[in-house]
C-alpha atoms as a PDB file:
ATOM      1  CA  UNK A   1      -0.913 -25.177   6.350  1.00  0.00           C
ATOM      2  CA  UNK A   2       2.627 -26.026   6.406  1.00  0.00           C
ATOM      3  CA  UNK A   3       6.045 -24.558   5.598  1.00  0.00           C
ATOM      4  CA  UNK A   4       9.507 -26.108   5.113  1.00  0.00           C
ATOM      5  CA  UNK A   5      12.123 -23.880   7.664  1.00  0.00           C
ATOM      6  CA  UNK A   6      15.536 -23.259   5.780  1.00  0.00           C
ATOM      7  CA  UNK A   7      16.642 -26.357   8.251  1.00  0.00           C
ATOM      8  CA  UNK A   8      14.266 -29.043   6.725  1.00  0.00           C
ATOM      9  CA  UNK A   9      12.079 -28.826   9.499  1.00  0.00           C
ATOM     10  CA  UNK A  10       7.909 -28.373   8.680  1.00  0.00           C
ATOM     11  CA  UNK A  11       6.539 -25.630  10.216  1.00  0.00           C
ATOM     12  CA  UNK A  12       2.331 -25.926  11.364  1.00  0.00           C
ATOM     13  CA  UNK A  13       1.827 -21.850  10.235  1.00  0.00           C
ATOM     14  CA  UNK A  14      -1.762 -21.945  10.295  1.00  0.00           C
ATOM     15  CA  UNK A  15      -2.017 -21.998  13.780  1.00  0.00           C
ATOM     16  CA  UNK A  16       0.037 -18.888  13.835  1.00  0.00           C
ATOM     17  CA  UNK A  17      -1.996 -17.031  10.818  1.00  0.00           C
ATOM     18  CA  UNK A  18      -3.404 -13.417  12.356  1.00  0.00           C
ATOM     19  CA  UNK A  19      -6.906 -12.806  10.351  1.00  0.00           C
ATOM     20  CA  UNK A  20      -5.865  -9.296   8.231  1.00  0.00           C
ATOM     21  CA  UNK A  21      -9.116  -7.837   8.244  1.00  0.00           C
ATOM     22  CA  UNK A  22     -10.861  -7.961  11.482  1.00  0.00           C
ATOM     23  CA  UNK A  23      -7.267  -6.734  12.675  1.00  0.00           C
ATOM     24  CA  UNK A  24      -7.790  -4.094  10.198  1.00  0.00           C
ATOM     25  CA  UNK A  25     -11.291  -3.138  11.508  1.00  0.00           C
ATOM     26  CA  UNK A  26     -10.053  -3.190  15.199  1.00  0.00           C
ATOM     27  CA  UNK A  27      -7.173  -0.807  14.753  1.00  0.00           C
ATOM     28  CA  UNK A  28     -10.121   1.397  12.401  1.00  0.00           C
ATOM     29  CA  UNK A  29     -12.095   1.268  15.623  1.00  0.00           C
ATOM     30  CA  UNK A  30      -8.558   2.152  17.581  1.00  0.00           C
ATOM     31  CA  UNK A  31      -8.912  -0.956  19.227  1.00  0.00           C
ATOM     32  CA  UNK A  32      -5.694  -2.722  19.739  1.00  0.00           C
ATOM     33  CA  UNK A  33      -5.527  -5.322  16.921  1.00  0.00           C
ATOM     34  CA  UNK A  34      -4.896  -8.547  18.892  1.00  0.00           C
ATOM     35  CA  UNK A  35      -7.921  -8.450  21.194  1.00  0.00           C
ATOM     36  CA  UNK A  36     -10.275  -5.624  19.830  1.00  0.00           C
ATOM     37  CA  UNK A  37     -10.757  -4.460  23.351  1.00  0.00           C
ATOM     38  CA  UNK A  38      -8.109  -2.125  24.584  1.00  0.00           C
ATOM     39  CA  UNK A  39      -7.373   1.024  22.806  1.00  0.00           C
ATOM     40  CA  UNK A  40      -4.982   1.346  20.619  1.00  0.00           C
ATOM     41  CA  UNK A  41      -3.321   4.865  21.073  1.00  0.00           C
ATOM     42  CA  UNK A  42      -2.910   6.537  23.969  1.00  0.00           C
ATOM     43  CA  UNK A  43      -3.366  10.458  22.591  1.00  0.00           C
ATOM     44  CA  UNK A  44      -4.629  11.481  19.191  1.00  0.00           C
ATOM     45  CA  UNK A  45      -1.995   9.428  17.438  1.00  0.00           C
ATOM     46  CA  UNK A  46       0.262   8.237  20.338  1.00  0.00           C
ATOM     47  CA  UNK A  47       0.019   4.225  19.847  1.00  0.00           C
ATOM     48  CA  UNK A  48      -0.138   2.930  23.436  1.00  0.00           C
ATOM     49  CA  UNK A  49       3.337   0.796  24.295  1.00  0.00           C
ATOM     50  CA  UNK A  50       1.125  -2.173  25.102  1.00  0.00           C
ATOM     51  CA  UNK A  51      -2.436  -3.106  25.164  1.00  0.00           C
ATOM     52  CA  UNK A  52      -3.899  -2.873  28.938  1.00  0.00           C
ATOM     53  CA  UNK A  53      -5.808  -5.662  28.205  1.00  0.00           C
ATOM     54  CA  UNK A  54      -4.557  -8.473  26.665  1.00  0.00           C
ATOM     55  CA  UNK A  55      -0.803  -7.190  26.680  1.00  0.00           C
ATOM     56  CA  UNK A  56      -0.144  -7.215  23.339  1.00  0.00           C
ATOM     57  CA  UNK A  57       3.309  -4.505  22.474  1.00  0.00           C
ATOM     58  CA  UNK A  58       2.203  -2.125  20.010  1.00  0.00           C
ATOM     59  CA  UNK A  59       5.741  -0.235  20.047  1.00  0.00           C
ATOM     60  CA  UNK A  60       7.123  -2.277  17.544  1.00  0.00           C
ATOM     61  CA  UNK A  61       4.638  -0.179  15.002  1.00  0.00           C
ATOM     62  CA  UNK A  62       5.883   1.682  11.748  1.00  0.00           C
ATOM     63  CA  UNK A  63       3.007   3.474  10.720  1.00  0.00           C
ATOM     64  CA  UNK A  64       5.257   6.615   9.670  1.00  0.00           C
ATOM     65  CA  UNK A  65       3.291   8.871   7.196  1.00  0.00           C
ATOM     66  CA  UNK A  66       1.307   6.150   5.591  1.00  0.00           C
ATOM     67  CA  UNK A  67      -2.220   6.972   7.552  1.00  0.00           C
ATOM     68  CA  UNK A  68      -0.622  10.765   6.561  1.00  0.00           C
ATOM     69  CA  UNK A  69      -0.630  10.126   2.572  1.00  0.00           C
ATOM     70  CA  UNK A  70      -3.878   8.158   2.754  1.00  0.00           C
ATOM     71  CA  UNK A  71      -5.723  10.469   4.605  1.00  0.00           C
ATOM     72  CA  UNK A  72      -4.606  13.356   1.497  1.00  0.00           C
ATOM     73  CA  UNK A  73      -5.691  10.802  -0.757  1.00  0.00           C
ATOM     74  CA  UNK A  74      -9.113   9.672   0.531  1.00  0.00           C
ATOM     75  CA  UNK A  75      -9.816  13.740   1.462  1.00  0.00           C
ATOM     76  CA  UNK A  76      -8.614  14.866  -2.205  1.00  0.00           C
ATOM     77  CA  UNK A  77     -10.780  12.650  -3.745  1.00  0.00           C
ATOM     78  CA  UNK A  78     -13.949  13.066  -1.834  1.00  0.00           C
ATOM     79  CA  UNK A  79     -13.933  16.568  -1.700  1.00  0.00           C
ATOM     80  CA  UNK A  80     -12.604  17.354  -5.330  1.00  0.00           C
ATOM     81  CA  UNK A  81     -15.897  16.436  -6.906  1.00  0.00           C
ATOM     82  CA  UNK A  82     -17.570  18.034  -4.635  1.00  0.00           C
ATOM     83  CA  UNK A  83     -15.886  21.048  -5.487  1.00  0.00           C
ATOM     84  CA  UNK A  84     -16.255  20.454  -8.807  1.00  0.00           C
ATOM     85  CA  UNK A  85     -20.271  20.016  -8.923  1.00  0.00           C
ATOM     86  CA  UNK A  86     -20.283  22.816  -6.239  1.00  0.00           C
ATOM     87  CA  UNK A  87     -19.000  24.999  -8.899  1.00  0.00           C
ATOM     88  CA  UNK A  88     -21.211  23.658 -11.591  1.00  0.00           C
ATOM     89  CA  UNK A  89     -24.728  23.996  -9.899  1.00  0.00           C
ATOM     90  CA  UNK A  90     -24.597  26.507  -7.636  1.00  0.00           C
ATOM     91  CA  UNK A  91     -21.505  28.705  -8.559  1.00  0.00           C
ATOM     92  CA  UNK A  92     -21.345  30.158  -5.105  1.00  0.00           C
ATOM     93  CA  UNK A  93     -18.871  33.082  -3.813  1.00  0.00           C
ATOM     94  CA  UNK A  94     -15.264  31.859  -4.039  1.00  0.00           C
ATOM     95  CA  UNK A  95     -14.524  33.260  -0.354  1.00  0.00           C
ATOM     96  CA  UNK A  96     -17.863  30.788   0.773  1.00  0.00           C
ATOM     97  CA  UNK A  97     -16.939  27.778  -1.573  1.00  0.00           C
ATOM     98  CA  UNK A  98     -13.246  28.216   0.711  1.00  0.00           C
ATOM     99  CA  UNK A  99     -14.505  28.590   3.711  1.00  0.00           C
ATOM    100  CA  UNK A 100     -16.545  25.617   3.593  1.00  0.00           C
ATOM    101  CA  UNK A 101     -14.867  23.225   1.999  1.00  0.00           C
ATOM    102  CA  UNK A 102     -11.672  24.313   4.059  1.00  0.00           C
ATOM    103  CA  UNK A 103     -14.014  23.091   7.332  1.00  0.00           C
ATOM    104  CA  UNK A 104     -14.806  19.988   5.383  1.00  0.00           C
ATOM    105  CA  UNK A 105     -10.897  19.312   4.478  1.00  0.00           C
ATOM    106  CA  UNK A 106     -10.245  19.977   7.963  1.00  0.00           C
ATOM    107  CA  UNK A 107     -12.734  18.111   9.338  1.00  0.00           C
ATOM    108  CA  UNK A 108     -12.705  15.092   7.562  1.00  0.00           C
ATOM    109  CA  UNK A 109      -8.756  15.169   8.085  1.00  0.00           C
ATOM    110  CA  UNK A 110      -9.024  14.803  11.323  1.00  0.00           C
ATOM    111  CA  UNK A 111     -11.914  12.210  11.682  1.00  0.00           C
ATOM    112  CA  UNK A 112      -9.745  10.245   9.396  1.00  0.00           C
ATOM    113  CA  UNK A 113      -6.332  10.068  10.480  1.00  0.00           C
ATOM    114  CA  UNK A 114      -6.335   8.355  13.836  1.00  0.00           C
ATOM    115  CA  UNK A 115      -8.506   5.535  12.589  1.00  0.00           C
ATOM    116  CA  UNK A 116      -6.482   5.470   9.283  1.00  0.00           C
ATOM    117  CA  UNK A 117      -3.258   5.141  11.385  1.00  0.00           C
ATOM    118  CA  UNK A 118      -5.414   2.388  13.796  1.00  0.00           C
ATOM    119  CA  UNK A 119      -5.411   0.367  10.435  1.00  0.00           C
ATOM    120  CA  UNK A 120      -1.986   0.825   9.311  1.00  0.00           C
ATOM    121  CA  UNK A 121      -0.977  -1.021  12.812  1.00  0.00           C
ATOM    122  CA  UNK A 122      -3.573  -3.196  12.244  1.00  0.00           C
ATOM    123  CA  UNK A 123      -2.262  -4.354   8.764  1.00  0.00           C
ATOM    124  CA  UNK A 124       1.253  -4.761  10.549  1.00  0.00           C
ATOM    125  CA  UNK A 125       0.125  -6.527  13.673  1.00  0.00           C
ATOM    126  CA  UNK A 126      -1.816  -9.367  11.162  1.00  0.00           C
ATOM    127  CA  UNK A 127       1.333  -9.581   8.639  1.00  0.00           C
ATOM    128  CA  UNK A 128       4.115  -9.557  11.597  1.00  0.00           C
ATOM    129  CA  UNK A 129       5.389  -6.411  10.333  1.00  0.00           C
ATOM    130  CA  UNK A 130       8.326  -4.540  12.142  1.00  0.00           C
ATOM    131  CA  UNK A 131       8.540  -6.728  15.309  1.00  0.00           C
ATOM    132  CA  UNK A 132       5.094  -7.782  15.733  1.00  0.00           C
ATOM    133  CA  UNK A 133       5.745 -11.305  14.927  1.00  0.00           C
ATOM    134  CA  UNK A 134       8.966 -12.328  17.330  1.00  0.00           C
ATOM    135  CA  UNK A 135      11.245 -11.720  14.788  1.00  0.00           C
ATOM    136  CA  UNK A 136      13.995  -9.722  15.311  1.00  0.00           C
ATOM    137  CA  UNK A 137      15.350  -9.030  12.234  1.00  0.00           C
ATOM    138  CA  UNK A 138      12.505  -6.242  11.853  1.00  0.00           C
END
């Protein structure tokens, strides 16, 4: 495919096109989205500087508190039926129903937010979001 610059010029852009969903997938997996072998973050949710393998810079990254609000979302709406048929077949003690689904909230919290935040870099890396694509203007 190609594009017209601002100057006149064409542009070949599919050569430069970064597939969006196995980027996606690799930054799930907390692979570094360019090569889908290094890892991706460094700590828990530290996003390595670069990729040890193929070099890629992963500082440029924004994720901010989008893997943050998605991770509420997918939580609050996996565990609020189960609450809610929890309550309607079994109408177990409050203090149990809490303790439980607490652990669950907890749980699934933190299974969810490094890969959710893997993604989110992901999603920038394939759109040249923030840096990721040579230009400077952000």
């Amino acid at each position: 495919m190609a594009s017209v610059t601002e100057a006149g010029g064409v542009v070949d852009t599919q050569a430069d096109e970064r597939p969006t969903w196995p980027s996606v997938l690799r930054g799930w997996r907390c692979r570094c989205p360019a090569c889908g072998a290094g890892p991706l973050l460094a700590s828990y949710l530290k996003v390595r500087d670069a990729c040890p393998v193929c070099g890629e810079e992963l500082h440029h990254q924004r994720a901010d508190d989008g893997p943050a609000y998605m991770t509420i979302l997918i939580v609050g709406h996996i565990l609020a039926p189960v609450m809610l048929l929890l309550y309607a077949h079994w109408k177990p003690d409050p203090l149990t129903t809490a303790a439980i689904l607490s652990v669950a909230c907890v749980g699934l919290s933190l299974y969810l937010l490094p890969r959710l935040k893997g993604a989110f870099v992901g999603l920038q890396w394939a759109k040249r979001m923030h840096g990721f694509g040579g230009d400077e203007r952000g």
